[in-house]
């Protein structure tokens, strides 16, 4: 069941704060082994998606439904927030956060294009033959 932009803004903001604080509470545990460090980067990419959703819903609430997120400043801002949060855990978590965030961004863009893109009508091309 879809929710409005305002409700989604509140939910994604709450999730952003919970994920960030959870990363800080468990940063010693997340930095204790290699697999946990990679998990820290994955959690950082989830933080990226929550921040991106919150920023997009904030702009949608302020500027209207037709406003679209762009690479700069929305995506870069969200990525920087998640990379800084991952850097507070471990340096390798920052790298894996970047990789996981780029994969997530690809799929978010793909789903968005499938959902919101206008269908392109087929173009018919007539070739004239020379005699």
XYZ file of C-alpha atoms in Angstrom:
131
model
C 0.000 0.000 0.000
C 1.622 3.272 -1.078
C 1.839 6.155 1.347
C 1.918 9.876 0.713
C 5.138 11.829 0.343
C 4.781 13.338 3.814
C 4.338 9.969 5.526
C 7.226 8.513 3.524
C 9.357 11.517 4.502
C 8.699 10.863 8.183
C 9.284 7.104 7.896
C 12.512 7.417 5.920
C 13.797 10.118 8.290
C 13.138 7.887 11.292
C 14.863 4.973 9.556
C 17.820 7.200 8.703
C 18.301 8.172 12.348
C 17.868 4.571 13.537
C 20.324 3.141 11.008
C 22.923 5.848 11.685
C 22.653 5.425 15.454
C 22.769 1.627 15.116
C 25.947 1.889 13.077
C 27.499 4.071 15.780
C 26.399 1.836 18.636
C 27.770 -1.306 16.959
C 30.818 0.215 15.247
C 33.289 -1.778 17.363
C 31.487 -4.997 16.452
C 31.224 -3.980 12.777
C 34.971 -3.326 12.641
C 35.916 -6.555 14.436
C 36.200 -8.806 11.358
C 36.243 -8.618 7.574
C 32.721 -9.925 7.007
C 31.274 -7.547 9.589
C 33.101 -4.660 7.937
C 31.481 -5.562 4.619
C 28.164 -5.766 6.472
C 28.842 -2.254 7.774
C 29.221 -1.051 4.183
C 25.982 -2.760 3.224
C 24.189 -1.085 6.118
C 25.716 2.204 4.935
C 24.147 1.638 1.504
C 20.779 1.093 3.172
C 21.385 4.414 4.918
C 22.055 5.923 1.468
C 18.683 4.697 0.196
C 16.871 6.057 3.252
C 18.545 9.477 3.003
C 17.837 9.610 -0.743
C 14.190 8.737 -0.117
C 13.891 11.348 2.625
C 15.460 14.084 0.476
C 13.286 13.153 -2.506
C 10.113 13.178 -0.447
C 11.052 16.486 1.167
C 11.513 18.066 -2.257
C 8.314 16.450 -3.514
C 6.420 17.904 -0.551
C 7.914 21.388 -0.996
C 8.150 21.716 -4.779
C 5.331 19.449 -5.964
C 4.947 15.963 -7.365
C 6.617 16.749 -10.685
C 9.992 17.566 -9.103
C 12.719 15.035 -9.947
C 15.897 14.171 -8.120
C 19.134 14.819 -9.952
C 22.669 13.541 -9.621
C 23.800 16.816 -8.090
C 22.918 17.807 -5.349
C 20.461 15.125 -4.128
C 22.284 11.900 -4.973
C 25.748 13.283 -4.170
C 24.491 14.676 -0.838
C 22.925 11.344 0.137
C 26.032 9.455 -0.908
C 28.307 11.742 1.113
C 26.157 11.293 4.235
C 26.279 7.503 3.932
C 30.005 7.452 3.154
C 30.786 9.623 6.186
C 28.656 7.370 8.388
C 30.487 4.321 7.040
C 33.863 6.007 7.488
C 33.094 6.414 11.178
C 32.884 2.612 11.343
C 35.849 1.520 9.181
C 37.700 2.578 6.024
C 36.812 -0.628 4.191
C 33.166 -0.089 5.115
C 33.357 3.191 3.198
C 34.551 1.425 0.063
C 31.948 -1.321 0.264
C 29.272 1.281 1.038
C 30.178 3.099 -2.170
C 30.021 -0.102 -4.221
C 26.721 -1.242 -2.723
C 25.264 2.270 -3.071
C 26.138 2.416 -6.773
C 24.453 -0.951 -7.310
C 21.399 0.251 -5.380
C 21.334 3.512 -7.350
C 21.371 1.557 -10.628
C 18.368 -0.515 -9.576
C 16.521 2.504 -8.137
C 16.980 4.303 -11.459
C 15.877 1.233 -13.422
C 12.728 0.779 -11.347
C 11.985 4.504 -11.608
C 12.336 4.417 -15.394
C 10.022 1.407 -15.652
C 7.445 3.017 -13.369
C 7.438 6.693 -14.328
C 8.907 6.980 -17.836
C 6.520 7.905 -20.604
C 6.226 5.297 -23.334
C 7.962 6.306 -26.547
C 5.815 5.815 -29.642
C 7.439 3.808 -32.423
C 8.960 5.856 -35.209
C 8.235 4.827 -38.752
C 10.912 5.597 -41.289
C 10.063 5.813 -44.975
C 12.917 5.188 -47.347
C 12.507 6.572 -50.814
C 14.026 4.554 -53.603
C 15.908 6.345 -56.326
C 15.389 5.318 -59.917
